[in-house]
mmCIF file of N, CA and C in Angstrom:
data_model
loop_
_atom_site.group_PDB
_atom_site.id
_atom_site.type_symbol
_atom_site.label_atom_id
_atom_site.label_comp_id
_atom_site.label_asym_id
_atom_site.label_seq_id
_atom_site.Cartn_x
_atom_site.Cartn_y
_atom_site.Cartn_z
ATOM 1 N N MET Q 503 11.066 42.480 119.155
ATOM 2 C CA MET Q 503 11.923 41.766 120.061
ATOM 3 C C MET Q 503 11.452 40.321 120.170
ATOM 4 N N ILE Q 504 12.363 39.400 120.127
ATOM 5 C CA ILE Q 504 12.027 37.990 120.254
ATOM 6 C C ILE Q 504 12.010 37.627 121.739
ATOM 7 N N ARG Q 505 10.932 36.930 122.154
ATOM 8 C CA ARG Q 505 10.780 36.513 123.552
ATOM 9 C C ARG Q 505 10.401 35.040 123.593
ATOM 10 N N ASN Q 506 10.820 34.384 124.641
ATOM 11 C CA ASN Q 506 10.420 33.000 124.875
ATOM 12 C C ASN Q 506 9.117 33.053 125.673
ATOM 13 N N TYR Q 507 8.014 32.678 125.054
ATOM 14 C CA TYR Q 507 6.718 32.734 125.728
ATOM 15 C C TYR Q 507 6.725 31.890 126.998
ATOM 16 N N ILE Q 508 7.405 30.764 126.983
ATOM 17 C CA ILE Q 508 7.438 29.889 128.156
ATOM 18 C C ILE Q 508 8.070 30.612 129.339
ATOM 19 N N GLU Q 509 9.092 31.406 129.085
ATOM 20 C CA GLU Q 509 9.714 32.183 130.168
ATOM 21 C C GLU Q 509 8.705 33.160 130.766
ATOM 22 N N LEU Q 510 7.940 33.807 129.926
ATOM 23 C CA LEU Q 510 6.916 34.733 130.415
ATOM 24 C C LEU Q 510 5.874 33.990 131.240
ATOM 25 N N ALA Q 511 5.465 32.818 130.789
ATOM 26 C CA ALA Q 511 4.457 32.037 131.508
ATOM 27 C C ALA Q 511 4.995 31.559 132.853
ATOM 28 N N VAL Q 512 6.263 31.136 132.896
ATOM 29 C CA VAL Q 512 6.863 30.695 134.155
ATOM 30 C C VAL Q 512 6.913 31.864 135.134
ATOM 31 N N GLU Q 513 7.342 33.028 134.660
ATOM 32 C CA GLU Q 513 7.379 34.218 135.519
ATOM 33 C C GLU Q 513 5.982 34.535 136.061
ATOM 34 N N GLU Q 514 4.984 34.419 135.212
ATOM 35 C CA GLU Q 514 3.608 34.741 135.581
ATOM 36 C C GLU Q 514 3.061 33.772 136.628
ATOM 37 N N MET Q 515 3.403 32.510 136.523
ATOM 38 C CA MET Q 515 2.833 31.481 137.383
ATOM 39 C C MET Q 515 3.645 31.213 138.648
ATOM 40 N N LEU Q 516 4.920 31.566 138.647
ATOM 41 C CA LEU Q 516 5.831 31.163 139.711
ATOM 42 C C LEU Q 516 5.412 31.644 141.098
ATOM 43 N N ASP Q 517 5.130 32.911 141.250
ATOM 44 C CA ASP Q 517 4.839 33.446 142.579
ATOM 45 C C ASP Q 517 3.638 32.768 143.230
ATOM 46 N N ASP Q 518 2.582 32.580 142.470
ATOM 47 C CA ASP Q 518 1.379 31.949 143.011
ATOM 48 C C ASP Q 518 1.659 30.506 143.431
ATOM 49 N N LEU Q 519 2.322 29.732 142.566
ATOM 50 C CA LEU Q 519 2.625 28.340 142.894
ATOM 51 C C LEU Q 519 3.594 28.240 144.064
ATOM 52 N N LEU Q 520 4.588 29.115 144.093
ATOM 53 C CA LEU Q 520 5.565 29.105 145.177
ATOM 54 C C LEU Q 520 4.908 29.448 146.506
ATOM 55 N N LYS Q 521 4.007 30.421 146.492
ATOM 56 C CA LYS Q 521 3.292 30.817 147.714
ATOM 57 C C LYS Q 521 2.438 29.661 148.230
ATOM 58 N N LYS Q 522 1.692 29.016 147.332
ATOM 59 C CA LYS Q 522 0.838 27.894 147.735
ATOM 60 C C LYS Q 522 1.665 26.720 148.250
ATOM 61 N N TYR Q 523 2.792 26.460 147.607
ATOM 62 C CA TYR Q 523 3.667 25.370 148.043
ATOM 63 C C TYR Q 523 4.244 25.680 149.422
ATOM 64 N N ALA Q 524 4.679 26.913 149.626
ATOM 65 C CA ALA Q 524 5.289 27.311 150.896
ATOM 66 C C ALA Q 524 4.281 27.286 152.048
ATOM 67 N N GLU Q 525 3.010 27.515 151.762
ATOM 68 C CA GLU Q 525 1.987 27.433 152.806
ATOM 69 C C GLU Q 525 1.911 26.022 153.391
ATOM 70 N N LYS Q 526 2.094 25.021 152.538
ATOM 71 C CA LYS Q 526 2.041 23.631 152.980
ATOM 72 C C LYS Q 526 3.411 23.113 153.413
ATOM 73 N N ASN Q 527 4.463 23.792 152.987
ATOM 74 C CA ASN Q 527 5.836 23.403 153.296
ATOM 75 C C ASN Q 527 6.588 24.641 153.784
ATOM 76 N N PRO Q 528 6.392 25.026 155.049
ATOM 77 C CA PRO Q 528 6.934 26.296 155.547
ATOM 78 C C PRO Q 528 8.459 26.397 155.533
ATOM 79 N N ASP Q 529 9.155 25.285 155.385
ATOM 80 C CA ASP Q 529 10.615 25.355 155.328
ATOM 81 C C ASP Q 529 11.137 25.639 153.917
ATOM 82 N N THR Q 530 10.259 25.954 152.990
ATOM 83 C CA THR Q 530 10.638 26.298 151.623
ATOM 84 C C THR Q 530 11.233 27.703 151.604
ATOM 85 N N CYS Q 531 12.422 27.824 151.040
ATOM 86 C CA CYS Q 531 13.081 29.128 150.961
ATOM 87 C C CYS Q 531 12.479 29.948 149.816
ATOM 88 N N LEU Q 532 12.221 31.215 150.079
ATOM 89 C CA LEU Q 532 11.630 32.112 149.084
ATOM 90 C C LEU Q 532 12.593 33.232 148.689
ATOM 91 N N CYS Q 533 13.872 33.054 148.968
ATOM 92 C CA CYS Q 533 14.851 34.114 148.672
ATOM 93 C C CYS Q 533 15.017 34.268 147.156
ATOM 94 N N PRO Q 534 15.543 35.420 146.710
ATOM 95 C CA PRO Q 534 15.711 35.658 145.266
ATOM 96 C C PRO Q 534 16.575 34.603 144.568
ATOM 97 N N ARG Q 535 17.621 34.124 145.228
ATOM 98 C CA ARG Q 535 18.486 33.127 144.594
ATOM 99 C C ARG Q 535 17.723 31.823 144.348
ATOM 100 N N CYS Q 536 16.991 31.350 145.353
ATOM 101 C CA CYS Q 536 16.215 30.117 145.180
ATOM 102 C C CYS Q 536 15.133 30.304 144.120
ATOM 103 N N ARG Q 537 14.520 31.482 144.101
ATOM 104 C CA ARG Q 537 13.492 31.772 143.096
ATOM 105 C C ARG Q 537 14.076 31.673 141.686
ATOM 106 N N LEU Q 538 15.263 32.255 141.479
ATOM 107 C CA LEU Q 538 15.908 32.181 140.163
ATOM 108 C C LEU Q 538 16.329 30.759 139.826
ATOM 109 N N ASP Q 539 16.803 30.010 140.817
ATOM 110 C CA ASP Q 539 17.151 28.613 140.576
ATOM 111 C C ASP Q 539 15.921 27.813 140.150
ATOM 112 N N ILE Q 540 14.800 28.069 140.797
ATOM 113 C CA ILE Q 540 13.548 27.388 140.445
ATOM 114 C C ILE Q 540 13.165 27.714 139.001
ATOM 115 N N MET Q 541 13.251 28.991 138.652
ATOM 116 C CA MET Q 541 12.921 29.384 137.272
ATOM 117 C C MET Q 541 13.840 28.693 136.269
ATOM 118 N N ALA Q 542 15.143 28.686 136.551
ATOM 119 C CA ALA Q 542 16.104 28.097 135.625
ATOM 120 C C ALA Q 542 15.852 26.601 135.438
ATOM 121 N N ILE Q 543 15.622 25.891 136.534
ATOM 122 C CA ILE Q 543 15.366 24.450 136.436
ATOM 123 C C ILE Q 543 14.077 24.189 135.652
ATOM 124 N N ALA Q 544 13.029 24.936 135.968
ATOM 125 C CA ALA Q 544 11.761 24.755 135.253
ATOM 126 C C ALA Q 544 11.937 25.025 133.757
ATOM 127 N N LEU Q 545 12.598 26.128 133.419
ATOM 128 C CA LEU Q 545 12.780 26.479 132.007
ATOM 129 C C LEU Q 545 13.637 25.455 131.265
ATOM 130 N N ASN Q 546 14.620 24.896 131.948
ATOM 131 C CA ASN Q 546 15.461 23.886 131.305
ATOM 132 C C ASN Q 546 14.713 22.580 131.052
ATOM 133 N N ASN Q 547 13.571 22.407 131.693
ATOM 134 C CA ASN Q 547 12.782 21.193 131.511
ATOM 135 C C ASN Q 547 11.520 21.415 130.686
ATOM 136 N N LEU Q 548 11.419 22.565 130.064
ATOM 137 C CA LEU Q 548 10.263 22.883 129.217
ATOM 138 C C LEU Q 548 10.730 23.235 127.812
ATOM 139 N N PRO Q 549 9.890 22.975 126.813
ATOM 140 C CA PRO Q 549 10.256 23.370 125.442
ATOM 141 C C PRO Q 549 10.171 24.890 125.293
ATOM 142 N N THR Q 550 10.944 25.433 124.385
ATOM 143 C CA THR Q 550 10.880 26.872 124.134
ATOM 144 C C THR Q 550 9.786 27.170 123.112
ATOM 145 N N ARG Q 551 9.202 28.343 123.233
ATOM 146 C CA ARG Q 551 8.187 28.824 122.291
ATOM 147 C C ARG Q 551 8.482 30.295 122.053
ATOM 148 N N TYR Q 552 9.279 30.562 121.030
ATOM 149 C CA TYR Q 552 9.660 31.938 120.754
ATOM 150 C C TYR Q 552 8.580 32.673 119.980
ATOM 151 N N VAL Q 553 8.371 33.929 120.345
ATOM 152 C CA VAL Q 553 7.429 34.793 119.643
ATOM 153 C C VAL Q 553 8.140 36.102 119.323
ATOM 154 N N ALA Q 554 7.742 36.712 118.204
ATOM 155 C CA ALA Q 554 8.382 37.958 117.780
ATOM 156 C C ALA Q 554 7.414 39.132 117.777
ATOM 157 N N THR Q 555 6.118 38.851 117.867
ATOM 158 C CA THR Q 555 5.128 39.919 117.834
ATOM 159 C C THR Q 555 4.079 39.685 118.922
ATOM 160 N N ASP Q 556 3.320 40.721 119.223
ATOM 161 C CA ASP Q 556 2.216 40.565 120.170
ATOM 162 C C ASP Q 556 1.197 39.568 119.644
ATOM 163 N N GLU Q 557 0.994 39.584 118.336
ATOM 164 C CA GLU Q 557 0.062 38.650 117.708
ATOM 165 C C GLU Q 557 0.534 37.207 117.909
ATOM 166 N N GLY Q 558 1.811 36.978 117.744
ATOM 167 C CA GLY Q 558 2.374 35.650 117.961
ATOM 168 C C GLY Q 558 2.261 35.221 119.412
ATOM 169 N N SER Q 559 2.410 36.174 120.313
ATOM 170 C CA SER Q 559 2.292 35.889 121.739
ATOM 171 C C SER Q 559 0.871 35.457 122.089
ATOM 172 N N ILE Q 560 -0.095 36.145 121.535
ATOM 173 C CA ILE Q 560 -1.504 35.806 121.784
ATOM 174 C C ILE Q 560 -1.822 34.426 121.215
ATOM 175 N N TYR Q 561 -1.372 34.156 119.999
ATOM 176 C CA TYR Q 561 -1.610 32.853 119.371
ATOM 177 C C TYR Q 561 -0.984 31.735 120.212
ATOM 178 N N THR Q 562 0.244 31.948 120.651
ATOM 179 C CA THR Q 562 0.945 30.942 121.447
ATOM 180 C C THR Q 562 0.248 30.728 122.786
ATOM 181 N N LYS Q 563 -0.212 31.808 123.414
ATOM 182 C CA LYS Q 563 -0.906 31.698 124.698
ATOM 183 C C LYS Q 563 -2.176 30.861 124.544
ATOM 184 N N VAL Q 564 -2.954 31.143 123.520
ATOM 185 C CA VAL Q 564 -4.190 30.390 123.275
ATOM 186 C C VAL Q 564 -3.857 28.926 123.003
ATOM 187 N N ALA Q 565 -2.848 28.676 122.192
ATOM 188 C CA ALA Q 565 -2.468 27.297 121.857
ATOM 189 C C ALA Q 565 -1.991 26.547 123.096
ATOM 190 N N MET Q 566 -1.236 27.195 123.949
ATOM 191 C CA MET Q 566 -0.729 26.543 125.160
ATOM 192 C C MET Q 566 -1.872 26.184 126.105
ATOM 193 N N GLU Q 567 -2.868 27.028 126.201
ATOM 194 C CA GLU Q 567 -3.981 26.762 127.110
ATOM 195 C C GLU Q 567 -4.897 25.675 126.567
ATOM 196 N N GLN Q 568 -4.959 25.532 125.264
ATOM 197 C CA GLN Q 568 -5.832 24.517 124.669
ATOM 198 C C GLN Q 568 -5.268 23.114 124.823
ATOM 199 N N VAL Q 569 -3.986 22.959 124.839
ATOM 200 C CA VAL Q 569 -3.381 21.621 124.866
ATOM 201 C C VAL Q 569 -2.754 21.290 126.222
ATOM 202 N N GLY Q 570 -3.190 21.956 127.269
ATOM 203 C CA GLY Q 570 -2.680 21.642 128.596
ATOM 204 C C GLY Q 570 -1.289 22.166 128.872
ATOM 205 N N GLY Q 571 -0.888 23.161 128.128
ATOM 206 C CA GLY Q 571 0.448 23.723 128.297
ATOM 207 C C GLY Q 571 0.678 24.317 129.676
ATOM 208 N N ARG Q 572 -0.349 24.968 130.216
ATOM 209 C CA ARG Q 572 -0.192 25.566 131.548
ATOM 210 C C ARG Q 572 -0.007 24.486 132.610
ATOM 211 N N ALA Q 573 -0.645 23.349 132.432
ATOM 212 C CA ALA Q 573 -0.458 22.239 133.382
ATOM 213 C C ALA Q 573 0.971 21.719 133.306
ATOM 214 N N GLU Q 574 1.504 21.651 132.106
ATOM 215 C CA GLU Q 574 2.891 21.213 131.918
ATOM 216 C C GLU Q 574 3.855 22.199 132.580
ATOM 217 N N ILE Q 575 3.579 23.484 132.437
ATOM 218 C CA ILE Q 575 4.415 24.509 133.056
ATOM 219 C C ILE Q 575 4.327 24.425 134.577
ATOM 220 N N ALA Q 576 3.114 24.274 135.102
ATOM 221 C CA ALA Q 576 2.926 24.165 136.551
ATOM 222 C C ALA Q 576 3.665 22.951 137.099
ATOM 223 N N ALA Q 577 3.595 21.835 136.401
ATOM 224 C CA ALA Q 577 4.287 20.623 136.847
ATOM 225 C C ALA Q 577 5.798 20.835 136.871
ATOM 226 N N ALA Q 578 6.326 21.506 135.861
ATOM 227 C CA ALA Q 578 7.769 21.778 135.814
ATOM 228 C C ALA Q 578 8.190 22.704 136.953
ATOM 229 N N ILE Q 579 7.366 23.706 137.246
ATOM 230 C CA ILE Q 579 7.670 24.635 138.344
ATOM 231 C C ILE Q 579 7.639 23.890 139.677
ATOM 232 N N LEU Q 580 6.605 23.087 139.910
ATOM 233 C CA LEU Q 580 6.504 22.352 141.172
ATOM 234 C C LEU Q 580 7.666 21.374 141.347
ATOM 235 N N ASN Q 581 8.071 20.726 140.280
ATOM 236 C CA ASN Q 581 9.229 19.838 140.334
ATOM 237 C C ASN Q 581 10.493 20.629 140.688
ATOM 238 N N ALA Q 582 10.652 21.792 140.077
ATOM 239 C CA ALA Q 582 11.823 22.638 140.342
ATOM 240 C C ALA Q 582 11.822 23.139 141.786
ATOM 241 N N ILE Q 583 10.655 23.478 142.312
ATOM 242 C CA ILE Q 583 10.553 23.917 143.708
ATOM 243 C C ILE Q 583 11.049 22.806 144.635
ATOM 244 N N GLN Q 584 10.635 21.585 144.365
ATOM 245 C CA GLN Q 584 11.058 20.458 145.204
ATOM 246 C C GLN Q 584 12.569 20.236 145.113
ATOM 247 N N ILE Q 585 13.123 20.346 143.916
ATOM 248 C CA ILE Q 585 14.565 20.167 143.734
ATOM 249 C C ILE Q 585 15.335 21.217 144.530
ATOM 250 N N VAL Q 586 14.929 22.469 144.403
ATOM 251 C CA VAL Q 586 15.635 23.557 145.102
ATOM 252 C C VAL Q 586 15.431 23.456 146.605
ATOM 253 N N LYS Q 587 14.228 23.092 147.028
ATOM 254 C CA LYS Q 587 13.960 22.930 148.457
ATOM 255 C C LYS Q 587 14.876 21.883 149.069
ATOM 256 N N ASN Q 588 15.093 20.795 148.361
ATOM 257 C CA ASN Q 588 15.929 19.705 148.859
ATOM 258 C C ASN Q 588 17.421 19.971 148.673
ATOM 259 N N ASN Q 589 17.783 20.910 147.798
ATOM 260 C CA ASN Q 589 19.191 21.197 147.497
ATOM 261 C C ASN Q 589 19.437 22.695 147.355
ATOM 262 N N PRO Q 590 19.165 23.495 148.374
ATOM 263 C CA PRO Q 590 19.394 24.940 148.233
ATOM 264 C C PRO Q 590 20.889 25.236 148.070
ATOM 265 N N ARG Q 591 21.196 26.291 147.339
ATOM 266 C CA ARG Q 591 22.605 26.638 147.090
ATOM 267 C C ARG Q 591 23.117 27.678 148.066
ATOM 268 N N HIS Q 592 22.524 27.770 149.238
ATOM 269 C CA HIS Q 592 23.038 28.703 150.255
ATOM 270 C C HIS Q 592 23.070 28.039 151.598
#
């Protein structure tokens, strides 16, 4: 099965970053719709990294961590949180 590694990384990092952001900004909405909007905005602002095997996933994960990929993902998520916080769709 082909998977976008960046999508997996965003899913993995989102809850922790959202929780930490909401602790400092208690008016941040944590509903499922806002969470999905945050994911969509973050993913639309990140490059895709498709993998087809577990081996490819491991290689991509190591490569992303070596070149600051996780920092780029975190920055995209935090930017998306701010966008959704300022413009919720409910």
